[in-house]
Amino acid sequence: MNSSASTKERILTAAEQLFAQRGFDGASLRQLTAAAGVNLAAVNYHFGSKDRLVEEVFRRRLDSLNAHRLAALAKVAGRPQTTLEDVLDAFIRPALALSSDGSGSLFMRVLARAFAEHDDTLRQFLSENYGHVMRQFTAEFARLLPRLSKEELYWRIDLVTGALTHAMSGFGMIQRKSDVSEAAHREQTVAHLVRFAAAGLSAP
């Protein structure tokens, strides 16, 4: 990694940690530069503004996550033999893989901040850049659950997304046992969450 790329990554990593701890308004550029070990000029050079930095924190995680989600969805979407569990696996598995990389749970706290703080600008950015991913999954859920009204489907998808976010945050009652590998624990979580979500989406 060259020096410029390394500096940019340090800034993004420090920003993600500070945003998770203090929120977007609570984390100052002064705190950020101190945590990243850079000066303000470096932040301005790589990002131009704090708003742009916030967007790049999201892009660093969500671009990769949603590319994996869409690739998995493309393998099952529209096929007669596709099950609800297949689509849920495409939605859930890449997200849990992100959370197991050591910083995914931290990023989920950043994502939760975006909605808890009612940041309309950031919400618009997320909708404009990543809303198409959710629309593709919603269309496939609708195809498999034709009896549900649009409103009811949206309610259920929101609740499934909330359960996934909770699982990714690492705050749940079920923690990985010392004799269970990270990969095995992730597979258990995927299996339980897919079954749970499928039951919720298809309930009467």
mmCIF file of N, CA, C and O in Angstrom, residues 57-69 98 107 111 125-126 130 133:
data_model
loop_
_atom_site.group_PDB
_atom_site.id
_atom_site.type_symbol
_atom_site.label_atom_id
_atom_site.label_comp_id
_atom_site.label_asym_id
_atom_site.label_seq_id
_atom_site.Cartn_x
_atom_site.Cartn_y
_atom_site.Cartn_z
ATOM 1 N N VAL A 57 -16.775 6.748 4.394
ATOM 2 C CA VAL A 57 -16.824 5.707 5.420
ATOM 3 C C VAL A 57 -17.879 4.679 5.052
ATOM 4 O O VAL A 57 -17.659 3.465 5.175
ATOM 5 N N PHE A 58 -19.012 5.147 4.564
ATOM 6 C CA PHE A 58 -20.075 4.231 4.153
ATOM 7 C C PHE A 58 -19.723 3.499 2.871
ATOM 8 O O PHE A 58 -19.970 2.296 2.742
ATOM 9 N N ARG A 59 -19.158 4.203 1.924
ATOM 10 C CA ARG A 59 -18.793 3.560 0.655
ATOM 11 C C ARG A 59 -17.798 2.420 0.868
ATOM 12 O O ARG A 59 -17.879 1.383 0.206
ATOM 13 N N ARG A 60 -16.864 2.614 1.761
ATOM 14 C CA ARG A 60 -15.824 1.607 1.969
ATOM 15 C C ARG A 60 -16.419 0.266 2.368
ATOM 16 O O ARG A 60 -15.914 -0.790 1.972
ATOM 17 N N ARG A 61 -17.492 0.285 3.123
ATOM 18 C CA ARG A 61 -18.136 -0.969 3.562
ATOM 19 C C ARG A 61 -19.270 -1.403 2.635
ATOM 20 O O ARG A 61 -19.386 -2.561 2.259
ATOM 21 N N LEU A 62 -20.132 -0.446 2.280
ATOM 22 C CA LEU A 62 -21.366 -0.805 1.581
ATOM 23 C C LEU A 62 -21.159 -1.169 0.118
ATOM 24 O O LEU A 62 -21.910 -1.981 -0.430
ATOM 25 N N ASP A 63 -20.167 -0.591 -0.551
ATOM 26 C CA ASP A 63 -19.924 -0.944 -1.956
ATOM 27 C C ASP A 63 -19.621 -2.428 -2.082
ATOM 28 O O ASP A 63 -20.185 -3.132 -2.931
ATOM 29 N N SER A 64 -18.736 -2.910 -1.241
ATOM 30 C CA SER A 64 -18.359 -4.321 -1.285
ATOM 31 C C SER A 64 -19.510 -5.216 -0.834
ATOM 32 O O SER A 64 -19.814 -6.231 -1.472
ATOM 33 N N LEU A 65 -20.163 -4.835 0.268
ATOM 34 C CA LEU A 65 -21.277 -5.626 0.779
ATOM 35 C C LEU A 65 -22.359 -5.808 -0.273
ATOM 36 O O LEU A 65 -22.829 -6.925 -0.532
ATOM 37 N N ASN A 66 -22.770 -4.718 -0.893
ATOM 38 C CA ASN A 66 -23.878 -4.805 -1.835
ATOM 39 C C ASN A 66 -23.490 -5.447 -3.157
ATOM 40 O O ASN A 66 -24.331 -6.058 -3.813
ATOM 41 N N ALA A 67 -22.223 -5.367 -3.538
ATOM 42 C CA ALA A 67 -21.758 -6.102 -4.716
ATOM 43 C C ALA A 67 -21.895 -7.604 -4.481
ATOM 44 O O ALA A 67 -22.346 -8.355 -5.366
ATOM 45 N N HIS A 68 -21.533 -8.059 -3.280
ATOM 46 C CA HIS A 68 -21.671 -9.482 -2.949
ATOM 47 C C HIS A 68 -23.142 -9.880 -2.853
ATOM 48 O O HIS A 68 -23.529 -10.972 -3.289
ATOM 49 N N ARG A 69 -23.953 -8.996 -2.290
ATOM 50 C CA ARG A 69 -25.385 -9.299 -2.199
ATOM 51 C C ARG A 69 -26.014 -9.447 -3.584
ATOM 52 O O ARG A 69 -26.761 -10.394 -3.848
ATOM 53 N N LEU A 98 -19.368 -9.546 6.507
ATOM 54 C CA LEU A 98 -18.799 -8.234 6.809
ATOM 55 C C LEU A 98 -18.587 -8.062 8.299
ATOM 56 O O LEU A 98 -17.536 -7.586 8.746
ATOM 57 N N PHE A 107 -18.921 -0.886 12.306
ATOM 58 C CA PHE A 107 -19.586 -0.168 11.225
ATOM 59 C C PHE A 107 -21.099 -0.190 11.404
ATOM 60 O O PHE A 107 -21.783 0.785 11.074
ATOM 61 N N LEU A 111 -23.756 2.820 11.128
ATOM 62 C CA LEU A 111 -24.975 2.801 10.320
ATOM 63 C C LEU A 111 -26.190 3.121 11.180
ATOM 64 O O LEU A 111 -27.076 3.880 10.771
ATOM 65 N N PHE A 125 -28.224 10.282 0.835
ATOM 66 C CA PHE A 125 -27.054 9.681 0.199
ATOM 67 C C PHE A 125 -27.179 8.161 0.153
ATOM 68 O O PHE A 125 -26.939 7.540 -0.889
ATOM 69 N N LEU A 126 -27.574 7.545 1.264
ATOM 70 C CA LEU A 126 -27.718 6.090 1.309
ATOM 71 C C LEU A 126 -28.820 5.618 0.369
ATOM 72 O O LEU A 126 -28.673 4.609 -0.321
ATOM 73 N N TYR A 130 -27.653 3.320 -2.618
ATOM 74 C CA TYR A 130 -27.827 1.905 -2.285
ATOM 75 C C TYR A 130 -29.290 1.454 -2.265
ATOM 76 O O TYR A 130 -29.564 0.278 -2.051
ATOM 77 N N VAL A 133 -30.398 -1.604 -4.386
ATOM 78 C CA VAL A 133 -30.134 -2.959 -3.895
ATOM 79 C C VAL A 133 -31.353 -3.483 -3.149
ATOM 80 O O VAL A 133 -31.830 -4.596 -3.412
#
